[in-house]
GROMACS .gro file of C-alpha atoms in nm:
model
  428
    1UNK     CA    1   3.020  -2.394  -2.821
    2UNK     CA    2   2.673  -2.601  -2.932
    3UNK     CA    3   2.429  -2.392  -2.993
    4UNK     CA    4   2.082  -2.370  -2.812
    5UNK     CA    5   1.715  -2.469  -2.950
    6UNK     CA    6   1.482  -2.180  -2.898
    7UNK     CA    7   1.153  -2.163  -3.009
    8UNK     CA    8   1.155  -1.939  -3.278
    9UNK     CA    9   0.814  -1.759  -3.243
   10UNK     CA   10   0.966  -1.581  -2.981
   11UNK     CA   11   1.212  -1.342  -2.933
   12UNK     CA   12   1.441  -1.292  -2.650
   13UNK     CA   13   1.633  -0.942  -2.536
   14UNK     CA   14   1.905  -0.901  -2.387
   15UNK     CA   15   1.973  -0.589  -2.225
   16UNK     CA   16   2.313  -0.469  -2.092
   17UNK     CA   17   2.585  -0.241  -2.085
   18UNK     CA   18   2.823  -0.064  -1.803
   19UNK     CA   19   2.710  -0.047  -1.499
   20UNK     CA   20   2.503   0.303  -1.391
   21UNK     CA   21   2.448   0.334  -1.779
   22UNK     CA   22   2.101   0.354  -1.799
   23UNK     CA   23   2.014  -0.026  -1.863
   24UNK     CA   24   1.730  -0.066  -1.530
   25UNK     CA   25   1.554   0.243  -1.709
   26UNK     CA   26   1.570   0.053  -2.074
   27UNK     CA   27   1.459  -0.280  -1.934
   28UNK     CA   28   1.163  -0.065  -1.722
   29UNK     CA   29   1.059   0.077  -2.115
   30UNK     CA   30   1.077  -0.271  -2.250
   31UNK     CA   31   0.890  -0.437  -2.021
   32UNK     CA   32   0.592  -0.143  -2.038
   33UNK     CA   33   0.623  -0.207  -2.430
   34UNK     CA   34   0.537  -0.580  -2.348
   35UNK     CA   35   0.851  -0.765  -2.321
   36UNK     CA   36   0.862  -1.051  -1.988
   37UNK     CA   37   1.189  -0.985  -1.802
   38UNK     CA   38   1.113  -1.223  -1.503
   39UNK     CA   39   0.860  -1.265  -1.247
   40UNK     CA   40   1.143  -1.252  -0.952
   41UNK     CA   41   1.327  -0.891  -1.036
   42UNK     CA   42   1.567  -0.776  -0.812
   43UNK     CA   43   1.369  -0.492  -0.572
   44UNK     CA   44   1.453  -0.125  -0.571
   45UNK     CA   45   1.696   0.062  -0.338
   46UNK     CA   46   1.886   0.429  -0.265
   47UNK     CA   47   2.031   0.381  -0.602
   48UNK     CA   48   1.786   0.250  -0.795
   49UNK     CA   49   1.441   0.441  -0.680
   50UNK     CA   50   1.172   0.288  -0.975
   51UNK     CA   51   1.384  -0.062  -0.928
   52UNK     CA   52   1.692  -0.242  -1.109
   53UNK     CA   53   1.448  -0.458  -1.323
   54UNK     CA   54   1.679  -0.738  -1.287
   55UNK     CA   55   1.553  -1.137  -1.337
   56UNK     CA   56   1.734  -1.309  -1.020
   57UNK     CA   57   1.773  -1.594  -1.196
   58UNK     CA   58   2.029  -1.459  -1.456
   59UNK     CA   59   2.221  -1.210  -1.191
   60UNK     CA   60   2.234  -1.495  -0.951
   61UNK     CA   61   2.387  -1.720  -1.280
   62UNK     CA   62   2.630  -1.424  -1.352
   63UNK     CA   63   2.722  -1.402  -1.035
   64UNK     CA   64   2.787  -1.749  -0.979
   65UNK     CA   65   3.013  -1.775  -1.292
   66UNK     CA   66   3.247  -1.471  -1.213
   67UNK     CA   67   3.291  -1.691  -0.847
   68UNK     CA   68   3.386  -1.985  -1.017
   69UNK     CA   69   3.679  -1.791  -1.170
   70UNK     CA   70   3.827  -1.582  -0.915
   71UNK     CA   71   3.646  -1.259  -1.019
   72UNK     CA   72   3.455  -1.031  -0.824
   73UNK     CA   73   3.107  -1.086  -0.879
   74UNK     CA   74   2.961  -0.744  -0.917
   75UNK     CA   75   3.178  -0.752  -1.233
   76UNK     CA   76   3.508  -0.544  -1.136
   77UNK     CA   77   3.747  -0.745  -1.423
   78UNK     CA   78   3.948  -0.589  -1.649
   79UNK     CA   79   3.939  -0.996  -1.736
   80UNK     CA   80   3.920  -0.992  -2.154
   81UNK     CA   81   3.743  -1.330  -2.121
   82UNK     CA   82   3.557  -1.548  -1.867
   83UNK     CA   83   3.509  -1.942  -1.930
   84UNK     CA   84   3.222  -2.067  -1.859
   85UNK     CA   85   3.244  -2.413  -1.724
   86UNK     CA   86   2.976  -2.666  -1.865
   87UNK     CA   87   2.773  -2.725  -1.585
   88UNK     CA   88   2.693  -2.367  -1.600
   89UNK     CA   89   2.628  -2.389  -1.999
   90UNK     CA   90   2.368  -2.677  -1.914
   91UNK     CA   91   2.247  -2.451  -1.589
   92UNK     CA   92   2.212  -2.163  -1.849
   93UNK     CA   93   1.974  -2.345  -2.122
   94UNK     CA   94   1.773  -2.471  -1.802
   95UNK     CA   95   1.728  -2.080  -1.742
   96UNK     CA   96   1.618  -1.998  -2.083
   97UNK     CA   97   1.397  -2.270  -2.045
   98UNK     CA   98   1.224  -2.172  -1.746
   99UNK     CA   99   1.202  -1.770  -1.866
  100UNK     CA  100   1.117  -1.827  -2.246
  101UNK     CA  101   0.738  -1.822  -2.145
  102UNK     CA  102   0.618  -1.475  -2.335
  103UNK     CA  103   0.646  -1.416  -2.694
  104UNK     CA  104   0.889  -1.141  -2.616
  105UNK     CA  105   1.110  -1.181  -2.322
  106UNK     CA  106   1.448  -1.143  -2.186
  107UNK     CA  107   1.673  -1.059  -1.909
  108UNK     CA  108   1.880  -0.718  -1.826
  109UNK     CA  109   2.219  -0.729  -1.596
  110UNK     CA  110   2.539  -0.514  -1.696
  111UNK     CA  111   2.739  -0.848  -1.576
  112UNK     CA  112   2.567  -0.998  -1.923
  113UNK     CA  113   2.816  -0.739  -2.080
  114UNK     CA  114   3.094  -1.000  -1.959
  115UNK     CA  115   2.921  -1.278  -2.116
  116UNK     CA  116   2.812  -1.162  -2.480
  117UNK     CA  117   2.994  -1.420  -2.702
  118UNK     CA  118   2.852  -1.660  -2.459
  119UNK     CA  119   2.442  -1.615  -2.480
  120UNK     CA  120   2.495  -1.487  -2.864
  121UNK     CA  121   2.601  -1.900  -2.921
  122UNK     CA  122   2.300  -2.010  -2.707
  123UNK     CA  123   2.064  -1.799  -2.826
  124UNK     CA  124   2.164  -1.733  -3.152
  125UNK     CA  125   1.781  -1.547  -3.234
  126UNK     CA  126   1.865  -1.330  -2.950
  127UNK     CA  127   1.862  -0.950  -2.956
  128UNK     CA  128   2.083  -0.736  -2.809
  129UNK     CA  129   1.990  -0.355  -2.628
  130UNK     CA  130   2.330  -0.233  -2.574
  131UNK     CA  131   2.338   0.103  -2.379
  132UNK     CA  132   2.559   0.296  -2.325
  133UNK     CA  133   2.678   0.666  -2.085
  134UNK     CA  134   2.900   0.893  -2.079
  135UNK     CA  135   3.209   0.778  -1.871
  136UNK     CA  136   3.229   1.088  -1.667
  137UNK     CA  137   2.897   1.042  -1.531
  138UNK     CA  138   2.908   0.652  -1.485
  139UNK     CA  139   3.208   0.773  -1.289
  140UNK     CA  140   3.044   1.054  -1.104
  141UNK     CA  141   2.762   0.784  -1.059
  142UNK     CA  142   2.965   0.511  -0.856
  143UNK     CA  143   3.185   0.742  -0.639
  144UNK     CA  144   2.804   0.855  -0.573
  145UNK     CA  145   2.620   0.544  -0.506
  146UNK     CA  146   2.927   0.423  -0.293
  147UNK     CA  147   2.752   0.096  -0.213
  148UNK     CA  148   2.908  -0.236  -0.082
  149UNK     CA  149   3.050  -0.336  -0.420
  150UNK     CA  150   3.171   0.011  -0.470
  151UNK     CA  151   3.438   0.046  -0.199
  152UNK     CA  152   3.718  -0.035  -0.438
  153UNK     CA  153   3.689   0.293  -0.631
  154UNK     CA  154   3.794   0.455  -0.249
  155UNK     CA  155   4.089   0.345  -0.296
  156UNK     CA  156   4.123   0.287  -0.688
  157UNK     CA  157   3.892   0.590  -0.849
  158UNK     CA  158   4.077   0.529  -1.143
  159UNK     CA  159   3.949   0.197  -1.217
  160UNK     CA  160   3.600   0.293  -1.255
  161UNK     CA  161   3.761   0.486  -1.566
  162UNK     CA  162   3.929   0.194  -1.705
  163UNK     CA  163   3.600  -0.044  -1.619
  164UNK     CA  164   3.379   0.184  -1.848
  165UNK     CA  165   3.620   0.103  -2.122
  166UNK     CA  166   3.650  -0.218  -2.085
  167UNK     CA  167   3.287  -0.298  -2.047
  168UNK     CA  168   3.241  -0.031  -2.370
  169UNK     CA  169   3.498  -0.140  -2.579
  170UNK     CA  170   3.320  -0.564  -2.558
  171UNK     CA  171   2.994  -0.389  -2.642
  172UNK     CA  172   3.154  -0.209  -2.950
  173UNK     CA  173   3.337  -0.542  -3.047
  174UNK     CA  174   2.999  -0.753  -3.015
  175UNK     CA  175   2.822  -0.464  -3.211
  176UNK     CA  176   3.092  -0.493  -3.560
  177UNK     CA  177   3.072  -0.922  -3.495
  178UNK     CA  178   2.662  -0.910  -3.485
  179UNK     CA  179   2.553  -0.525  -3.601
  180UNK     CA  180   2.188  -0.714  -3.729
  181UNK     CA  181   2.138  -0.882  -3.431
  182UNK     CA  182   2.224  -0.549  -3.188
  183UNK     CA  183   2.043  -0.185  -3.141
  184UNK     CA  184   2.333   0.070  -2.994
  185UNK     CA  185   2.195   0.351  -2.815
  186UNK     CA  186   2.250   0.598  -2.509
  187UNK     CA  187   2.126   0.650  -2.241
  188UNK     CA  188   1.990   1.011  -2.316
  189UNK     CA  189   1.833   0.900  -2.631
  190UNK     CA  190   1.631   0.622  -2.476
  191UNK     CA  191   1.512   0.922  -2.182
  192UNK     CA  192   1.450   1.188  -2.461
  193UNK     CA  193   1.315   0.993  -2.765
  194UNK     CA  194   1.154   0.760  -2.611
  195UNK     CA  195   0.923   0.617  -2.834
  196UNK     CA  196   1.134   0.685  -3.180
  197UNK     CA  197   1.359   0.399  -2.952
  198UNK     CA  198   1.101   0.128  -2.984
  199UNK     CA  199   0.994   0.219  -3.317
  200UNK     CA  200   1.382   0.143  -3.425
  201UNK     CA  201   1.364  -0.133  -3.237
  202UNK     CA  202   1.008  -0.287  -3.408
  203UNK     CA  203   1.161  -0.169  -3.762
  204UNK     CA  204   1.517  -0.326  -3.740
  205UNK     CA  205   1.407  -0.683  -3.554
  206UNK     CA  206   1.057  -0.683  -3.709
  207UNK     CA  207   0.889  -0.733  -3.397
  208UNK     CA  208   0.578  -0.568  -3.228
  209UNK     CA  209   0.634  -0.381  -2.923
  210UNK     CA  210   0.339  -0.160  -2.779
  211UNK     CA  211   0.405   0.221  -2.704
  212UNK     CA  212   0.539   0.217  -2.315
  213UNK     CA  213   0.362   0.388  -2.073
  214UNK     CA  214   0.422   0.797  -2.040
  215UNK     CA  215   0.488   0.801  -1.719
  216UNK     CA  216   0.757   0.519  -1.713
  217UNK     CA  217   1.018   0.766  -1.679
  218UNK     CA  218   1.124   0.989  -1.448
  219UNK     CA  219   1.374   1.265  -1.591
  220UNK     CA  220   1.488   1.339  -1.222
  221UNK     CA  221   1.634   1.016  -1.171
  222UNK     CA  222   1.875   1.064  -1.484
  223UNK     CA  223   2.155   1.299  -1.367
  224UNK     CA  224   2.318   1.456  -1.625
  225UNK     CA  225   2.678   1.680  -1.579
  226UNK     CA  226   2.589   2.013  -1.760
  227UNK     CA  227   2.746   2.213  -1.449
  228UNK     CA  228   3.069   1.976  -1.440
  229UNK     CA  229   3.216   1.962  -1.780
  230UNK     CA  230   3.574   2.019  -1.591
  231UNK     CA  231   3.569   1.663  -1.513
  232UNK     CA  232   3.453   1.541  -1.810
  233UNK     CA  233   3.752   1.704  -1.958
  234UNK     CA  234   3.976   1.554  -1.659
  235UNK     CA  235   3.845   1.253  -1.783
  236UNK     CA  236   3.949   1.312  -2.137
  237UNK     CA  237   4.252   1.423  -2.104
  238UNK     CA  238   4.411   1.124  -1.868
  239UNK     CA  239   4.213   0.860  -2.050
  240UNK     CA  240   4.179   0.970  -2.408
  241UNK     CA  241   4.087   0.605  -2.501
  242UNK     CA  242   3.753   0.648  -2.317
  243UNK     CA  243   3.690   0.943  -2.482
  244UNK     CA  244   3.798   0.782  -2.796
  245UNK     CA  245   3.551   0.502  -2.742
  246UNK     CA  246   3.276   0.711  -2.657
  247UNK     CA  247   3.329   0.861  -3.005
  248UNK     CA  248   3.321   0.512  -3.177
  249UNK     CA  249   2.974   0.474  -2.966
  250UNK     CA  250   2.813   0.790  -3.037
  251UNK     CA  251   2.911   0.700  -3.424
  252UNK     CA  252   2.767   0.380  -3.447
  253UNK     CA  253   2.495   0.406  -3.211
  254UNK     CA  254   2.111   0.507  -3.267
  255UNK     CA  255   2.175   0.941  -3.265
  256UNK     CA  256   1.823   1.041  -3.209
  257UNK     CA  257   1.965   1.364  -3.018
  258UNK     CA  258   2.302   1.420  -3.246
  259UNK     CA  259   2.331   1.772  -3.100
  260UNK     CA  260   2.299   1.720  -2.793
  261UNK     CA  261   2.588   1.501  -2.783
  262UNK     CA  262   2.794   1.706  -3.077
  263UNK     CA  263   2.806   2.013  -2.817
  264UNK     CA  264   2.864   1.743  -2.533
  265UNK     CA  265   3.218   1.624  -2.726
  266UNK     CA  266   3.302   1.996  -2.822
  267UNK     CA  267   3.307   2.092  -2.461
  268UNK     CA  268   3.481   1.798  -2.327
  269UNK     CA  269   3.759   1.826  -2.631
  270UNK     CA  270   3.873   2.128  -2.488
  271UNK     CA  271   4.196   2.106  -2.244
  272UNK     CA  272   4.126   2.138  -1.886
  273UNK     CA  273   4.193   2.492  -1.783
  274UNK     CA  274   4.483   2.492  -1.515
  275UNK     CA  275   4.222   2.661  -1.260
  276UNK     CA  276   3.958   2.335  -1.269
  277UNK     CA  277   4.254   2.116  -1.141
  278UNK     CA  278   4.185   2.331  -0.784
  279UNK     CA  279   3.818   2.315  -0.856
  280UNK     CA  280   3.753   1.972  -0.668
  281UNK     CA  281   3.971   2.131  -0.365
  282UNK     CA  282   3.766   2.429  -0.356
  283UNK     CA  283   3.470   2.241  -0.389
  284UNK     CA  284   3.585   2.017  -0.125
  285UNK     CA  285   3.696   2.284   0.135
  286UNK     CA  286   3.364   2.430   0.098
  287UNK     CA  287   3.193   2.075   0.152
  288UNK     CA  288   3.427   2.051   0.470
  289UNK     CA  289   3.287   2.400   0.552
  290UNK     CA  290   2.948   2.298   0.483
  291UNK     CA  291   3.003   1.955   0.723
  292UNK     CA  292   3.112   2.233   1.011
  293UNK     CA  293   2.782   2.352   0.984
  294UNK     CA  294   2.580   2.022   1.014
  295UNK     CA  295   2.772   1.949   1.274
  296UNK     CA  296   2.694   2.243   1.417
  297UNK     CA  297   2.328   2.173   1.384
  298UNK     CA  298   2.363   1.827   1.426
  299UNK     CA  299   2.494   1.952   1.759
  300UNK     CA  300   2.237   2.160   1.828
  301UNK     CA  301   1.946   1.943   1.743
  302UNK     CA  302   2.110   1.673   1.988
  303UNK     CA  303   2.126   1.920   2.260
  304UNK     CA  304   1.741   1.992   2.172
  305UNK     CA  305   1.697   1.629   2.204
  306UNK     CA  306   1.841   1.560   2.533
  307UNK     CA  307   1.563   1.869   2.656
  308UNK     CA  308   1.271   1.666   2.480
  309UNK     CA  309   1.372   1.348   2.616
  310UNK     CA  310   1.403   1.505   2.957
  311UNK     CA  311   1.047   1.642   2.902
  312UNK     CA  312   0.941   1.338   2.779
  313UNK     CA  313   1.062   1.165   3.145
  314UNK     CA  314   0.854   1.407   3.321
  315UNK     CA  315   0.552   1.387   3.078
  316UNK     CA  316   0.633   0.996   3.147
  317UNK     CA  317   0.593   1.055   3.498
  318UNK     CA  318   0.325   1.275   3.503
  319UNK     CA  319   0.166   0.977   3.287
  320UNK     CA  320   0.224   0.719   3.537
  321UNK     CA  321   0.056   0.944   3.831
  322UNK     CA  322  -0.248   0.989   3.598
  323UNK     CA  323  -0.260   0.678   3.539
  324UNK     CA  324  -0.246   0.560   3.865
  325UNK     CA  325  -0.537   0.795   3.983
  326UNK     CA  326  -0.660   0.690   3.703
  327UNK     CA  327  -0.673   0.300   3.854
  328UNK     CA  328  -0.771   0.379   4.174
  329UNK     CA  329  -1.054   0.583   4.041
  330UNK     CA  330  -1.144   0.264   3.847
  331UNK     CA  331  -1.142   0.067   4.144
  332UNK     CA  332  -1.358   0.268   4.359
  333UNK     CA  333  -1.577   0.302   4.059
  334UNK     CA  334  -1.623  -0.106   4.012
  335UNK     CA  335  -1.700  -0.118   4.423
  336UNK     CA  336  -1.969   0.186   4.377
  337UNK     CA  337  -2.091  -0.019   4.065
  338UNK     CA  338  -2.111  -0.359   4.265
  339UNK     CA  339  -2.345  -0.208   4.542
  340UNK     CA  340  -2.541  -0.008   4.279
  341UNK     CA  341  -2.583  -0.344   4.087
  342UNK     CA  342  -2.673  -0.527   4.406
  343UNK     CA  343  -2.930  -0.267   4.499
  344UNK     CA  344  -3.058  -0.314   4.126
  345UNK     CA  345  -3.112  -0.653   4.192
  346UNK     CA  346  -3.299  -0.580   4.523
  347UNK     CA  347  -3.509  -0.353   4.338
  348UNK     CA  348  -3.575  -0.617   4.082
  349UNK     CA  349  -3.654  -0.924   4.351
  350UNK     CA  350  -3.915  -0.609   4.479
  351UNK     CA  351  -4.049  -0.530   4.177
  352UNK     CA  352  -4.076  -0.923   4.116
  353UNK     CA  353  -4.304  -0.907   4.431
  354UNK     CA  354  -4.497  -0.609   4.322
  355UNK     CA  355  -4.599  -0.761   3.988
  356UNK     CA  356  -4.709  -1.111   4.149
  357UNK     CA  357  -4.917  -0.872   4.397
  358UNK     CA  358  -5.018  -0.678   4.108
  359UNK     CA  359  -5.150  -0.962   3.935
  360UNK     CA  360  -5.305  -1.092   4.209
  361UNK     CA  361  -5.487  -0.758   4.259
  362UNK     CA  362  -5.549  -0.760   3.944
  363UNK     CA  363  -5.735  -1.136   3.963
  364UNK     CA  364  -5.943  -0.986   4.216
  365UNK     CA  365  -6.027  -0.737   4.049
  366UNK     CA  366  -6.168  -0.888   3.734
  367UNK     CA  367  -6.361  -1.137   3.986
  368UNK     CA  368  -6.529  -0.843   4.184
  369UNK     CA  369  -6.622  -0.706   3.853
  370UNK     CA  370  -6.812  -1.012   3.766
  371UNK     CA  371  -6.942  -0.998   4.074
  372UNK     CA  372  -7.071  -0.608   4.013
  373UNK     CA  373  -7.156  -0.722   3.678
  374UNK     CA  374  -7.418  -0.984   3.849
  375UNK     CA  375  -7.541  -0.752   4.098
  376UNK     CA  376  -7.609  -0.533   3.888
  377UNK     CA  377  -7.794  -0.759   3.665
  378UNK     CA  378  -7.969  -0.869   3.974
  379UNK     CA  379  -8.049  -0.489   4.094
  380UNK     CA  380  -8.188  -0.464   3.741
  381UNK     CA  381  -8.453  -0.748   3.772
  382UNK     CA  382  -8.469  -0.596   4.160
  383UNK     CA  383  -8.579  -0.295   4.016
  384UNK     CA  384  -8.784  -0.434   3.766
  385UNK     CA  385  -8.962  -0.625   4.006
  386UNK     CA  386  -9.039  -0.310   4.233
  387UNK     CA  387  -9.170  -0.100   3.952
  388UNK     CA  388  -9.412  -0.362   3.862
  389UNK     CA  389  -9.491  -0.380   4.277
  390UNK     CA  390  -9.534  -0.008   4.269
  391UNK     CA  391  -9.776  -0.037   3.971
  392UNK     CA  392  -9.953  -0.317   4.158
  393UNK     CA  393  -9.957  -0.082   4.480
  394UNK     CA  394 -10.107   0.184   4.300
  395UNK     CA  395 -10.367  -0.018   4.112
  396UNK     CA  396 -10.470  -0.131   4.455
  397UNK     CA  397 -10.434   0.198   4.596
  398UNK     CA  398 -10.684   0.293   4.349
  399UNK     CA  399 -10.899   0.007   4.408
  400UNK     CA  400 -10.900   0.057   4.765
  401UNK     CA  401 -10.997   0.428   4.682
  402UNK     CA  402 -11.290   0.349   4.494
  403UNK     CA  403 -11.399   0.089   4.748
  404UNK     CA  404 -11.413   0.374   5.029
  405UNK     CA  405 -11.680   0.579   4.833
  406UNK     CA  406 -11.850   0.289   4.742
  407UNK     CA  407 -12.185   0.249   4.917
  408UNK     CA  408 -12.071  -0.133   5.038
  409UNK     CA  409 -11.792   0.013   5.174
  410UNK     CA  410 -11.958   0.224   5.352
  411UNK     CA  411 -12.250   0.001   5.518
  412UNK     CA  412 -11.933  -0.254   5.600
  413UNK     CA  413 -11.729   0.067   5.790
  414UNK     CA  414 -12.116   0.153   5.975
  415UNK     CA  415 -12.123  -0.251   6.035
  416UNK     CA  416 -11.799  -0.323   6.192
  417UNK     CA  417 -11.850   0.002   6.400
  418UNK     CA  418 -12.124  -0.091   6.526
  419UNK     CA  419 -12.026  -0.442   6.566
  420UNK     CA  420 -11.737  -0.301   6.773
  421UNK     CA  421 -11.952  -0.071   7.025
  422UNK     CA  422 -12.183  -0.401   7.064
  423UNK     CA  423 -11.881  -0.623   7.163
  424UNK     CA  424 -11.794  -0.349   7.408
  425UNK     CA  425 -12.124  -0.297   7.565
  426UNK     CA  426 -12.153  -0.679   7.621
  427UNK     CA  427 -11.857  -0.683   7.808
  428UNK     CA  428 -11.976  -0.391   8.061
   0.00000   0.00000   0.00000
């Protein structure tokens, strides 16, 4: 296959492994650390709570590819290889293209696990995250998630065995082909040493990625099977090559938690005991059991329901007679308002009136008091003028006065007397 031209001041990571193996929570770590995996990342579901952290772009390719050859494109092939046809080869350079924006970037989809020989030739700068689980709970896992793509275990819960080995065994074989070009680690080493993982990571591929967030992780989300190491040991015993291979992984992978898994294997060496291969009935009678009583309740809480939603018809009704009153109290209410605003505007058309009269009055008014103003100027001068006649009457008064005592005055009163008694005597 002709190899790729990348740029070679950046470096791209792939991240993959079996599905339900831990690879969404690696590619959530690398991306906090500062690696791009894609603006357009497949969204979260049931599954996957924090998100699959999937470019579209290379599940979609993936996808796309399987098609082309007959296989089921969530990955289900025991297939040892798939071709890749070359207008996919030119689509997949056109993809690195595109998504080779950020010094550090990369992709993560298990499918990629399928096609390892193939982006090792185009990218032949490109490092590989391969993660890995244990196959009892990648097992537990799909029976559990039981999504569209799972329905196949239903009826064939064996092959989800036999697909962890196959999808383990390519990772081992890519890992002794390219061991410089890969880091090999689990699942519970990425969740418990988290940072020790990217300082590996920066020391073996000489790269610079930043301390991920602390609270990228959530341990909840990560179940582990301390309670069910019977069907680990199920697991071990009817498919000794998976436990084989998970041997070959835990040797040749990262072991930041060696103990951990050393305890893990010693447990799950040990024969099944004759009593766990009744376990999974007990368990399941008691889950039967346990349905009785939901049903029960379910039952119950249905029969509940029917009594709410025949309260609810009668609150319903009740509703519709308020609401009713409720309108015809409205109505009466917009008549009452219409005469009240018609007598308002009454009122206002008299008030109108009254101001005009008001200010009319109030014309008037200022013209009688400059009319009071003037008389009263003019009784002023009146009254002037009569004080000055009283001081004229009593200067004549006074006159007159001293004109009576006056001798003159006096001859004048004897003349006119006499003058009168003459005239009268005459006339006799």
């Amino acid at each position: 296959m002709q190899s790729f031209e990348v740029n070679s001041d950046k470096t791209a990571f792939i991240i993959t492994g079996m599905h339900r193996s831990g690879t969404s929570l690696t590619a959530a770590i690398l991306q906090s650390a500062g690696v791009d995996v894609g603006e357009r990342l497949l969204g979260a579901n049931e599954s996957n709570a924090k998100g699959h952290f999937e470019n579209i772009d290379f599940f979609e390719f993936h996808k796309t590819v399987l098609r082309s050859q007959g296989i089921d494109d969530a990955g289900w092939t025991l297939t040892e290889t798939v071709e890749v046809e070359q207008q996919y080869i030119d689509q997949a350079k056109e993809l690195i293209a595109t998504n080779s924006k950020s010094p550090y970037w990369g992709w993560k989809d298990p499918r990629t696990t399928l096609f390892l020989n193939f982006w090792a030739d185009l990218l032949p700068e490109g490092k590989f995250i391969l993660v890995y689980r244990s196959p009892w709970e990648v097992v537990d896992s799909l029976y559990r998630r039981g999504g569209e793509n799972d329905t196949i275990f239903f009826s064939h819960p064996d092959l989800a065995v036999k697909l962890w080995i196959h999808y383990n065994q390519k990772i081992l074989n890519f890992y002794d082909r390219f061991p410089d070009r890969c880091i090999l680690t689990s699942v519970y080493s990425i969740a418990n040493q988290l940072e020790k993982n990217i300082e590996a990571i920066n020391h073996k591929f000489q790269v610079a990625l930043a301390t991920p967030a602390p609270d990228i992780f959530e341990r909840s989300l990560l179940r582990v099977q301390e309670a069910n190491v019977h069907r680990a040991t199920l697991v071990a015993y009817y498919f000794p090559e998976a436990l084989n291979v998970y041997q070959e992984l835990n040797a040749k992978a990262i072991q930041l938690d060696r103990e951990h898994q050393l305890e893990t294997m010693q447990k799950v060496r040990n024969s099944p005991y004759k009593v766990w291969a009744f376990q999974d009935w007990v368990d399941l009678c008691q889950s039967e059991k346990k349905g009785k009583r939901l049903q029960s309740e379910l039952e119950r809480s249905h029969a509940q329901l029917i009594q709410t939603q025949a309260e609810l018809g009668q609150s319903q009704t009740q509703l519709a007679q308020i609401q009713a009153e409720l309108e015809q109290s409205q109505v009466q209410m917009q008549a009452e308002l219409g005469q009240t605003q018609a007598q308002l505007a009454q009122t206002q058309a008299e008030f109108g009136q009254t101001q005009a009269q008001l200010a009319q009055t109030q014309a008037e008014l200022g013209q009688t008091q400059a009319q009071l103003a003037q008389t009263q100027a003019e009784l002023g001068q009146t009254q002037a003028q009569l004080a000055q006649t009283q001081v004229e009457r009593q200067q004549a008064e006074a006159t007159i006065a001293s004109m009576h005592t006056s001798k003159f005055w006096k001859l004048r009163t004897a003349w006119f007397s006499l003058k009168k008694r003459m005239k009268v005597a005459t006339n006799k």
